[in-house]
mmCIF file of C-alpha atoms and ligand atoms in Angstrom:
data_model
loop_
_atom_site.group_PDB
_atom_site.id
_atom_site.type_symbol
_atom_site.label_atom_id
_atom_site.label_comp_id
_atom_site.label_asym_id
_atom_site.label_seq_id
_atom_site.Cartn_x
_atom_site.Cartn_y
_atom_site.Cartn_z
ATOM 1 C CA MET A 1 -41.966 -27.697 -46.563
ATOM 2 C CA ASP A 2 -38.401 -28.398 -45.351
ATOM 3 C CA GLY A 3 -37.549 -30.377 -42.240
ATOM 4 C CA ASP A 4 -36.348 -27.428 -40.127
ATOM 5 C CA GLN A 5 -39.584 -25.575 -40.804
ATOM 6 C CA ARG A 6 -41.715 -28.653 -39.893
ATOM 7 C CA LEU A 7 -39.736 -29.080 -36.707
ATOM 8 C CA GLU A 8 -40.305 -25.411 -35.838
ATOM 9 C CA ASP A 9 -44.018 -25.768 -36.493
ATOM 10 C CA ILE A 10 -44.252 -28.830 -34.254
ATOM 11 C CA ILE A 11 -42.339 -27.055 -31.479
ATOM 12 C CA SER A 12 -44.601 -23.981 -31.725
ATOM 13 C CA ALA A 13 -47.663 -26.254 -31.519
ATOM 14 C CA LEU A 14 -46.249 -27.928 -28.432
ATOM 15 C CA ARG A 15 -45.457 -24.550 -26.785
ATOM 16 C CA ALA A 16 -49.001 -23.270 -27.658
ATOM 17 C CA ASP A 17 -50.384 -26.364 -25.852
ATOM 18 C CA GLY A 18 -48.751 -25.039 -22.705
ATOM 19 C CA LYS A 19 -47.125 -28.377 -21.550
ATOM 20 C CA ARG A 20 -43.494 -28.654 -20.759
ATOM 21 C CA LEU A 21 -41.278 -29.047 -23.787
ATOM 22 C CA THR A 22 -38.893 -31.709 -22.686
ATOM 23 C CA ILE A 23 -35.739 -32.803 -24.494
ATOM 24 C CA ALA A 24 -37.544 -36.165 -25.109
ATOM 25 C CA LYS A 25 -40.428 -34.420 -26.922
ATOM 26 C CA ARG A 26 -38.026 -32.352 -29.013
ATOM 27 C CA THR A 27 -36.149 -35.472 -29.952
ATOM 28 C CA VAL A 28 -39.274 -37.504 -30.846
ATOM 29 C CA ALA A 29 -40.300 -34.518 -33.059
ATOM 30 C CA ARG A 30 -36.922 -34.474 -34.720
ATOM 31 C CA VAL A 31 -36.913 -38.170 -35.325
ATOM 32 C CA LEU A 32 -40.359 -38.007 -36.909
ATOM 33 C CA VAL A 33 -39.417 -35.112 -39.167
ATOM 34 C CA GLU A 34 -36.296 -36.985 -40.341
ATOM 35 C CA GLN A 35 -38.293 -40.110 -40.935
ATOM 36 C CA THR A 36 -39.521 -40.752 -44.463
ATOM 37 C CA ASP A 37 -41.107 -44.085 -43.688
ATOM 38 C CA HIS A 38 -43.758 -45.473 -41.442
ATOM 39 C CA VAL A 39 -42.147 -46.342 -38.130
ATOM 40 C CA THR A 40 -43.265 -48.285 -35.045
ATOM 41 C CA ALA A 41 -43.037 -46.864 -31.518
ATOM 42 C CA ASP A 42 -40.139 -49.265 -30.947
ATOM 43 C CA GLU A 43 -38.237 -47.870 -33.930
ATOM 44 C CA ILE A 44 -38.941 -44.320 -32.800
ATOM 45 C CA THR A 45 -37.740 -45.205 -29.261
ATOM 46 C CA ARG A 46 -34.449 -46.687 -30.585
ATOM 47 C CA ALA A 47 -33.876 -43.638 -32.776
ATOM 48 C CA VAL A 48 -34.550 -41.277 -29.828
ATOM 49 C CA GLN A 49 -32.309 -43.270 -27.502
ATOM 50 C CA ARG A 50 -29.370 -42.632 -29.839
ATOM 51 C CA PHE A 51 -29.630 -38.920 -28.697
ATOM 52 C CA VAL A 52 -31.216 -39.361 -25.294
ATOM 53 C CA PRO A 53 -30.201 -42.759 -23.934
ATOM 54 C CA ASP A 54 -32.355 -42.776 -20.805
ATOM 55 C CA VAL A 55 -35.713 -42.268 -22.507
ATOM 56 C CA SER A 56 -37.983 -45.271 -21.832
ATOM 57 C CA PRO A 57 -40.422 -46.732 -24.350
ATOM 58 C CA SER A 58 -43.413 -45.721 -22.249
ATOM 59 C CA THR A 59 -42.233 -42.112 -22.299
ATOM 60 C CA VAL A 60 -42.003 -42.241 -26.130
ATOM 61 C CA TYR A 61 -45.423 -43.831 -26.258
ATOM 62 C CA ARG A 62 -46.995 -41.034 -24.056
ATOM 63 C CA ILE A 63 -45.321 -38.439 -26.324
ATOM 64 C CA LEU A 64 -46.740 -40.034 -29.463
ATOM 65 C CA GLU A 65 -50.163 -39.980 -27.785
ATOM 66 C CA GLU A 66 -49.791 -36.312 -26.977
ATOM 67 C CA PHE A 67 -48.606 -35.557 -30.578
ATOM 68 C CA GLU A 68 -51.657 -37.401 -31.839
ATOM 69 C CA ARG A 69 -54.013 -35.496 -29.609
ATOM 70 C CA LEU A 70 -52.566 -32.306 -31.051
ATOM 71 C CA ASN A 71 -53.047 -33.663 -34.648
ATOM 72 C CA LEU A 72 -49.292 -33.583 -35.313
ATOM 73 C CA VAL A 73 -48.976 -37.324 -35.803
ATOM 74 C CA VAL A 74 -51.204 -40.014 -37.071
ATOM 75 C CA HIS A 75 -50.972 -43.780 -36.655
ATOM 76 C CA ALA A 76 -52.031 -46.695 -38.861
ATOM 77 C CA HIS A 77 -52.169 -50.486 -38.533
ATOM 78 C CA VAL A 78 -50.300 -52.196 -41.340
ATOM 79 C CA GLY A 79 -49.696 -55.718 -40.099
ATOM 80 C CA HIS A 80 -50.921 -58.223 -37.524
ATOM 81 C CA SER A 81 -49.679 -56.152 -34.664
ATOM 82 C CA ALA A 82 -47.468 -53.262 -35.811
ATOM 83 C CA THR A 83 -48.852 -49.815 -35.278
ATOM 84 C CA VAL A 84 -46.928 -47.224 -37.245
ATOM 85 C CA TYR A 85 -46.628 -43.517 -36.859
ATOM 86 C CA HIS A 86 -45.805 -40.570 -39.033
ATOM 87 C CA LEU A 87 -46.380 -36.799 -39.096
ATOM 88 C CA ALA A 88 -49.828 -35.690 -40.034
ATOM 89 C CA GLY A 89 -50.006 -34.575 -43.609
ATOM 90 C CA ALA A 90 -51.783 -35.380 -46.777
ATOM 91 C CA VAL A 91 -54.192 -38.284 -46.284
ATOM 92 C CA HIS A 92 -53.100 -41.475 -47.950
ATOM 93 C CA GLY A 93 -53.841 -45.148 -47.902
ATOM 94 C CA HIS A 94 -51.692 -48.167 -47.064
ATOM 95 C CA LEU A 95 -51.288 -51.508 -48.754
ATOM 96 C CA VAL A 96 -49.594 -54.242 -46.816
ATOM 97 C CA CYS A 97 -48.207 -57.464 -48.254
ATOM 98 C CA THR A 98 -49.229 -60.306 -46.135
ATOM 99 C CA ASN A 99 -46.212 -62.418 -47.467
ATOM 100 C CA CYS A 100 -43.214 -60.074 -47.176
ATOM 101 C CA GLY A 101 -44.666 -57.364 -44.989
ATOM 102 C CA ALA A 102 -43.959 -54.495 -47.502
ATOM 103 C CA THR A 103 -46.046 -51.478 -46.885
ATOM 104 C CA ILE A 104 -47.003 -49.327 -49.889
ATOM 105 C CA GLU A 105 -48.269 -45.830 -49.517
ATOM 106 C CA ILE A 106 -50.934 -44.899 -52.091
ATOM 107 C CA PRO A 107 -52.675 -41.613 -52.857
ATOM 108 C CA ALA A 108 -56.147 -41.343 -51.177
ATOM 109 C CA ARG A 109 -57.876 -40.835 -54.522
ATOM 110 C CA HIS A 110 -57.565 -44.562 -55.275
ATOM 111 C CA PHE A 111 -60.331 -44.965 -52.646
ATOM 112 C CA ASP A 112 -62.633 -42.337 -54.112
ATOM 113 C CA ALA A 113 -64.943 -44.719 -55.934
ATOM 114 C CA LEU A 114 -65.242 -47.162 -53.039
ATOM 115 C CA SER A 115 -65.598 -44.313 -50.572
ATOM 116 C CA GLY A 116 -68.446 -42.763 -52.540
ATOM 117 C CA ASP A 117 -70.131 -46.111 -52.889
ATOM 118 C CA LEU A 118 -69.939 -47.037 -49.248
ATOM 119 C CA LEU A 119 -71.334 -43.687 -48.279
ATOM 120 C CA LYS A 120 -74.191 -43.871 -50.674
ATOM 121 C CA THR A 121 -75.087 -47.595 -50.039
ATOM 122 C CA PHE A 122 -74.390 -47.904 -46.341
ATOM 123 C CA GLY A 123 -74.020 -44.371 -45.046
ATOM 124 C CA PHE A 124 -70.565 -45.476 -44.044
ATOM 125 C CA ARG A 125 -67.656 -43.061 -44.030
ATOM 126 C CA LEU A 126 -64.402 -44.759 -45.031
ATOM 127 C CA ASP A 127 -61.271 -43.843 -43.089
ATOM 128 C CA ARG A 128 -58.655 -44.199 -45.773
ATOM 129 C CA HIS A 129 -55.659 -43.918 -43.592
ATOM 130 C CA HIS A 130 -56.143 -45.840 -40.336
ATOM 131 C CA VAL A 131 -56.030 -49.498 -41.407
ATOM 132 C CA ALA A 132 -54.080 -50.972 -44.293
ATOM 133 C CA ILE A 133 -55.529 -53.076 -47.047
ATOM 134 C CA ALA A 134 -54.022 -56.587 -47.040
ATOM 135 C CA GLY A 135 -52.909 -58.525 -50.099
ATOM 136 C CA LEU A 136 -49.822 -59.590 -52.015
ATOM 137 C CA CYS A 137 -47.401 -57.089 -53.459
ATOM 138 C CA ALA A 138 -46.433 -57.202 -57.160
ATOM 139 C CA ARG A 139 -43.288 -59.226 -56.431
ATOM 140 C CA CYS A 140 -44.909 -61.782 -54.194
ATOM 141 C CA SER A 141 -47.886 -62.235 -56.421
ATOM 142 C CA GLU A 142 -45.556 -62.908 -59.283
ATOM 143 C CA ALA A 143 -43.666 -65.449 -57.289
ATOM 144 C CA HIS A 144 -46.999 -66.937 -56.175
ATOM 145 C CA ALA A 145 -48.154 -67.280 -59.859
ATOM 146 C CA GLU A 146 -44.989 -69.075 -60.771
ATOM 147 C CA SER A 147 -45.079 -71.709 -58.138
HETATM 148 ZN ZN1 LIG B 1 -55.554 -47.278 -34.409
HETATM 149 ZN ZN1 LIG B 2 -49.353 -43.575 -43.594
HETATM 150 ZN ZN1 LIG B 3 -44.644 -59.042 -50.794
#
């Protein structure tokens, strides 16, 4: 799906919800569509402010909450404090390097075995996306082994 189509879809979902479609909302949607990475609310705010300078961080935060309520956006926790956002789409998992902070997006199927096991043994349903798995990335673990 191309970016323009995604943006149109988001805007129609917002219209269907019946709330006012502000320029700030449109701009947050555009920033998210153009974003290929996981971004924090601060990063989204700065990107939005390039187009709409008077938008406050709390406005952007409220917009993100509204987008999440409409299942347009999901968030995940990838570090000690950072909450990152992106458009809702295929479920994936996150690995985060505790040394350099790199976030790696991985296909959800890597959790299949664990997920099945947890469900069978503990009746526990794994949420693959919400919280990142911590560890050392390939580069940092190599450096770690050398030292
Ligand atoms: Zn959360
Ligand atoms: Zn993600
Ligand atoms: Zn690393």
